[in-house]
Coordinates of C-alpha atoms in Angstrom, one line a residue:
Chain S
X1 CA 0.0 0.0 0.0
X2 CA 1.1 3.4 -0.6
X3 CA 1.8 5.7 2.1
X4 CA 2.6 9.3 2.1
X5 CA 4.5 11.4 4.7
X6 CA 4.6 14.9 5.5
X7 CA 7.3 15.6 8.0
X8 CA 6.7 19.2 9.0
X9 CA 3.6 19.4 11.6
X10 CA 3.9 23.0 11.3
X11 CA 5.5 25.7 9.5
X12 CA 5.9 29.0 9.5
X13 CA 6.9 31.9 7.2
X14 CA 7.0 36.1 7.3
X15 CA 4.8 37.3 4.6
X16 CA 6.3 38.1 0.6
X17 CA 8.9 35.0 2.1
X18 CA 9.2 32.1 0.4
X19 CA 8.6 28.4 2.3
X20 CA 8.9 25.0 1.3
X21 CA 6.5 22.2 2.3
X22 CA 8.2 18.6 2.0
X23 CA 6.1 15.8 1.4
X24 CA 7.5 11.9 0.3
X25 CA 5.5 9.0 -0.9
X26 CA 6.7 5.2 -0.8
X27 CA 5.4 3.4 -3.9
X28 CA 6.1 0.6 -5.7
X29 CA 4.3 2.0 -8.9
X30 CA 6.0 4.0 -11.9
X31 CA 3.0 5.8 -13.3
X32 CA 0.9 8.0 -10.3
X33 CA 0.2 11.9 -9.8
X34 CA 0.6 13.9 -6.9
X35 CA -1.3 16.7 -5.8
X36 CA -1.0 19.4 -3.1
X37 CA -4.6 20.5 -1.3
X38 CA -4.9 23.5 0.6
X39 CA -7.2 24.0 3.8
X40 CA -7.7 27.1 5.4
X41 CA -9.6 27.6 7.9
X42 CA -13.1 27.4 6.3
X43 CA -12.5 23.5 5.9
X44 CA -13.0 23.5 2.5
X45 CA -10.2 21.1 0.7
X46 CA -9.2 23.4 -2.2
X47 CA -6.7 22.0 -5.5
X48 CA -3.4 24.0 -5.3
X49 CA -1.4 21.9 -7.5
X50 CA -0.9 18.4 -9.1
X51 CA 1.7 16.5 -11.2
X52 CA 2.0 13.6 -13.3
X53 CA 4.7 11.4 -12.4
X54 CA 5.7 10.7 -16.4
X55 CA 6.4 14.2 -16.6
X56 CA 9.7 15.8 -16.0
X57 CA 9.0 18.9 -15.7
X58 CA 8.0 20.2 -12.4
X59 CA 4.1 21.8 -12.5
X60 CA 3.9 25.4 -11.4
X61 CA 0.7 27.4 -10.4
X62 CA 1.0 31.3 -9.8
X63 CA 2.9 31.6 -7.0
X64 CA 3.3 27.8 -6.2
X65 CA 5.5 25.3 -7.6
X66 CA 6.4 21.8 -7.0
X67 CA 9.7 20.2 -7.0
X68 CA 9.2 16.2 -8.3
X69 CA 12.4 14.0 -7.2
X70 CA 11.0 10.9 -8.6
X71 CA 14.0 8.6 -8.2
X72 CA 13.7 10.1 -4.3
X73 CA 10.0 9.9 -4.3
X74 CA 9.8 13.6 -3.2
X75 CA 7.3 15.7 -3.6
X76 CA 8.0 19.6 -2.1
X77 CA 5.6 22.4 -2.7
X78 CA 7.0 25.9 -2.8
X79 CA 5.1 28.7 -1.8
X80 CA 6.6 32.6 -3.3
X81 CA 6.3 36.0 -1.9
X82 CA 3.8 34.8 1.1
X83 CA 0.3 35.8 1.4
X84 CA -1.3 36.0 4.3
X85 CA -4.6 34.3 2.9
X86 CA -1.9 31.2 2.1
X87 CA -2.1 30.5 5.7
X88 CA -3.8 27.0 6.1
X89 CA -3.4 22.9 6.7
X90 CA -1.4 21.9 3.0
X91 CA -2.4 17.9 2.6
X92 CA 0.1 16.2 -0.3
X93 CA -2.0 13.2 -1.9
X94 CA -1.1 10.4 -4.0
X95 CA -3.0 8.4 -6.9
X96 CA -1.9 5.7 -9.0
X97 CA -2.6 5.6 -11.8
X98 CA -2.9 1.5 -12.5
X99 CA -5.8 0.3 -14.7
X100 CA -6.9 3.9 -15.7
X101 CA -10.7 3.9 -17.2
X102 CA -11.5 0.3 -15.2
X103 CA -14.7 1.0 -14.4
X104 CA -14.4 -0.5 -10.6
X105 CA -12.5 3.1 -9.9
X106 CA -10.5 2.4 -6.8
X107 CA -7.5 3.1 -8.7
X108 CA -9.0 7.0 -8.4
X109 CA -8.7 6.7 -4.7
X110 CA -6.3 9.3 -2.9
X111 CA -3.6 8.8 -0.4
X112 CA -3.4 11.6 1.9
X113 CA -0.4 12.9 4.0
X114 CA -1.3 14.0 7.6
X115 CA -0.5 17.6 7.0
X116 CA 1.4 20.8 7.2
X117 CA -0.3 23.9 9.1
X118 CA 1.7 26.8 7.9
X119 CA 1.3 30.2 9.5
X120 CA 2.1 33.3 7.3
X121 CA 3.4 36.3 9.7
X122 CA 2.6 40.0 8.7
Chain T
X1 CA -16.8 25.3 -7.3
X2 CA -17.6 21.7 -8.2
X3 CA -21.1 22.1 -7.4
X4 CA -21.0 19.9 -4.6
X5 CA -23.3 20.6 -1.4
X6 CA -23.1 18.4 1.8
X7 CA -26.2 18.2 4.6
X8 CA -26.3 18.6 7.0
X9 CA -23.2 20.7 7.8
X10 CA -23.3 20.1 11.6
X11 CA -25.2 17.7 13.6
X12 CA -25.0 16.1 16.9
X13 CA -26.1 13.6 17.7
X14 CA -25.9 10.7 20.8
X15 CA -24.1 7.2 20.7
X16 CA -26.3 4.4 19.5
X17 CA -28.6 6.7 16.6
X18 CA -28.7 6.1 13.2
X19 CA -26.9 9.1 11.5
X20 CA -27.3 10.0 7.2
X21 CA -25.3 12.2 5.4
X22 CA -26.0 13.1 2.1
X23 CA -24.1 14.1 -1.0
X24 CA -24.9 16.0 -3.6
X25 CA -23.9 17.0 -7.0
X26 CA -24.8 18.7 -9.9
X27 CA -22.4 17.6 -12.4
X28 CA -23.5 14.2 -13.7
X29 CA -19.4 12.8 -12.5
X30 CA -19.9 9.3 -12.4
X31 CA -17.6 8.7 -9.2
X32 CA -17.9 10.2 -5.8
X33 CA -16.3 9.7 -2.3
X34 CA -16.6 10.1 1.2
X35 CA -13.6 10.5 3.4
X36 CA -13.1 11.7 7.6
X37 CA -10.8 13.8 8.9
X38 CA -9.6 13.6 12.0
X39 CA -6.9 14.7 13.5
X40 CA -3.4 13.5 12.7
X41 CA -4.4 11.1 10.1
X42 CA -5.2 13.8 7.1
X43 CA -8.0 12.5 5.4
X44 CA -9.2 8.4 4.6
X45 CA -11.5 7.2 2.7
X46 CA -14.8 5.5 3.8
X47 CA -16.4 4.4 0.9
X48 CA -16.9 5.5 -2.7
X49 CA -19.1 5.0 -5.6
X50 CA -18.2 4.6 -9.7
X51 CA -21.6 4.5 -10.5
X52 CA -25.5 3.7 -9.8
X53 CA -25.7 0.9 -7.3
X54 CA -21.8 0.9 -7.5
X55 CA -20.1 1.2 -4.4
X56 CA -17.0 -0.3 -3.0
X57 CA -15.2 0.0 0.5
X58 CA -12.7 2.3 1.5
X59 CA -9.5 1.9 4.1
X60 CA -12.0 2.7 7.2
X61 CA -15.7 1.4 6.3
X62 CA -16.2 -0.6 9.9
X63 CA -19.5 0.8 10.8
X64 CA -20.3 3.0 7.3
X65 CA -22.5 1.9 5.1
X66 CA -23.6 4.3 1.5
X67 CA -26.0 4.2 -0.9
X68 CA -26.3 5.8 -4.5
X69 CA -29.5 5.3 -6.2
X70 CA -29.0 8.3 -8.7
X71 CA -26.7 10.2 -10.3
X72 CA -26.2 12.9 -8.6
X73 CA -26.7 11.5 -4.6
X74 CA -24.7 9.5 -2.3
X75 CA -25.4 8.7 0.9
X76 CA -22.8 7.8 3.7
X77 CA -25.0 5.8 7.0
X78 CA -23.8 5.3 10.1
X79 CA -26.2 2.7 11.3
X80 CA -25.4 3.3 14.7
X81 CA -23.3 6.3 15.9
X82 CA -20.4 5.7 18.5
X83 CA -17.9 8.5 20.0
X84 CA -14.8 7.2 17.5
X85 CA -17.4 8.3 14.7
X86 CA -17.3 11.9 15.4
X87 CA -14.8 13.6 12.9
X88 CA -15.4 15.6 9.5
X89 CA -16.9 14.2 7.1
X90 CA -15.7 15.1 2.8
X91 CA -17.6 14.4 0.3
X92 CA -15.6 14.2 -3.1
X93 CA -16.1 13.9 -6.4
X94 CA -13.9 13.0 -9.8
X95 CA -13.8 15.4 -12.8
X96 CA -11.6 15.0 -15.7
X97 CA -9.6 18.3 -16.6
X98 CA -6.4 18.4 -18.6
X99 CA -6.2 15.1 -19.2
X100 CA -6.4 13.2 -16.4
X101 CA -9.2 12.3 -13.3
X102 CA -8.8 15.1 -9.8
X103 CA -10.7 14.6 -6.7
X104 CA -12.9 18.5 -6.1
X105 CA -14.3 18.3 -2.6
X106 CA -17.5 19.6 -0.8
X107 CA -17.7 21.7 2.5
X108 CA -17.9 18.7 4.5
X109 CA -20.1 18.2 7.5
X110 CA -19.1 18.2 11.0
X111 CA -20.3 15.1 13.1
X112 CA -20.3 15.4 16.9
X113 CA -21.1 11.9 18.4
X114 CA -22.1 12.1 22.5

């Protein structure tokens, strides 16, 4: 089974600073994506990011970015020139993506880290 | 927005009561979840559903059981409600975008189990 680990409990950055969130995964698989969710305090789980591990090239979003170690299974999210509305639980996830378009779907299901609260100082 | 709504959005309720929590989504997406959160263990997934009458287990169904007998509803049961139950509750759903399948959550719905 796949299991992905966040490290950092809690982080913390000064606002317009740049932080990184680590996050690694222990597979088995070659073909999966990644994805970074953001919580804030609302509760709403809310898409920042996602990659596909076939692809080299790290995905980038606005201000956030990813850096994809494959061969490490590392997954870091990078967060540029703070906000303080980035301030929230991050969640890394894991998919694989065996048997894509089987009907059964579990291979849809997501493997979640246990999370990263970062706090943004003004 | 994924058009996804969750109700209730709070409820408690006392050990031993049957609890429902529905789902709901405007979309026509063939596959939906439901996951808790609790914390220190991010989020896990109960159950989940890849069609009409299609549902399959998750890593932590003891004690769930789910229903979808349309489209656009899906229905997470807790036959009968104990303390370890009370957590937040996600709805999810699948939507192909660029390519390839991401999970777009609901608000979720905050159960309190006495």
């Amino acid at each position: 089974a796949q299991t992905v680990t966040q490290s950092q409990p809690e982080m913390s950055v000064q606002e317009a600073e740049t932080v990184t969130l680590s996050c690694t995964y222990d597979t088995s698989e070659s073909d999966y994506y990644l994805f970074w969710y953001k919580q804030p305090p609302s509760r709403q789980m809310i898409l920042v990011i996602r990659q596909e591990a076939y692809k080299q090239q790290n995905a980038t979003e606005n201000r956030f970015s990813v850096n994809f170690q494959k061969a490490a299974k590392s997954f870091s999210l990078k967060i540029s020139d703070s906000q303080l509305g980035d301030a929230a639980m991050y969640f890394c996830a894991y998919r694989s993506a065996a048997g894509q378009g089987y009907s059964g779907g579990s291979n849809y299901k997501l493997t979640f880290g246990k999370g990263t609260l970062l706090t943004v100082n003004p | 927005d994924a058009g996804i709504t969750q109700s209730p959005r709070h409820k408690v309720t006392e050990t031993g009561t049957p609890v429902t929590l529905r789902c709901h989504q405007t979309e026509n997406h063939r596959y939906m979840y439901w996951y808790r959160q609790d914390p220190g263990h991010g989020l896990r997934l109960i159950h989940y559903s890849y069609g009409v009458k299609d549902t399959d287990k998750g890593e932590v169904s003891d004690g769930y059981s789910v229903s979808r007998s349309k489209t656009e509803d899906f229905l997470l049961t807790l036959e009968s409600a104990t303390s370890s139950q009370t957590s937040v509750y996600f709805c999810a759903i699948s939507r192909t975008s660029g390519g390839y399948e991401t999970q777009y959550f609901g608000p979720g719905t905050r159960l309190l189990v006495l």
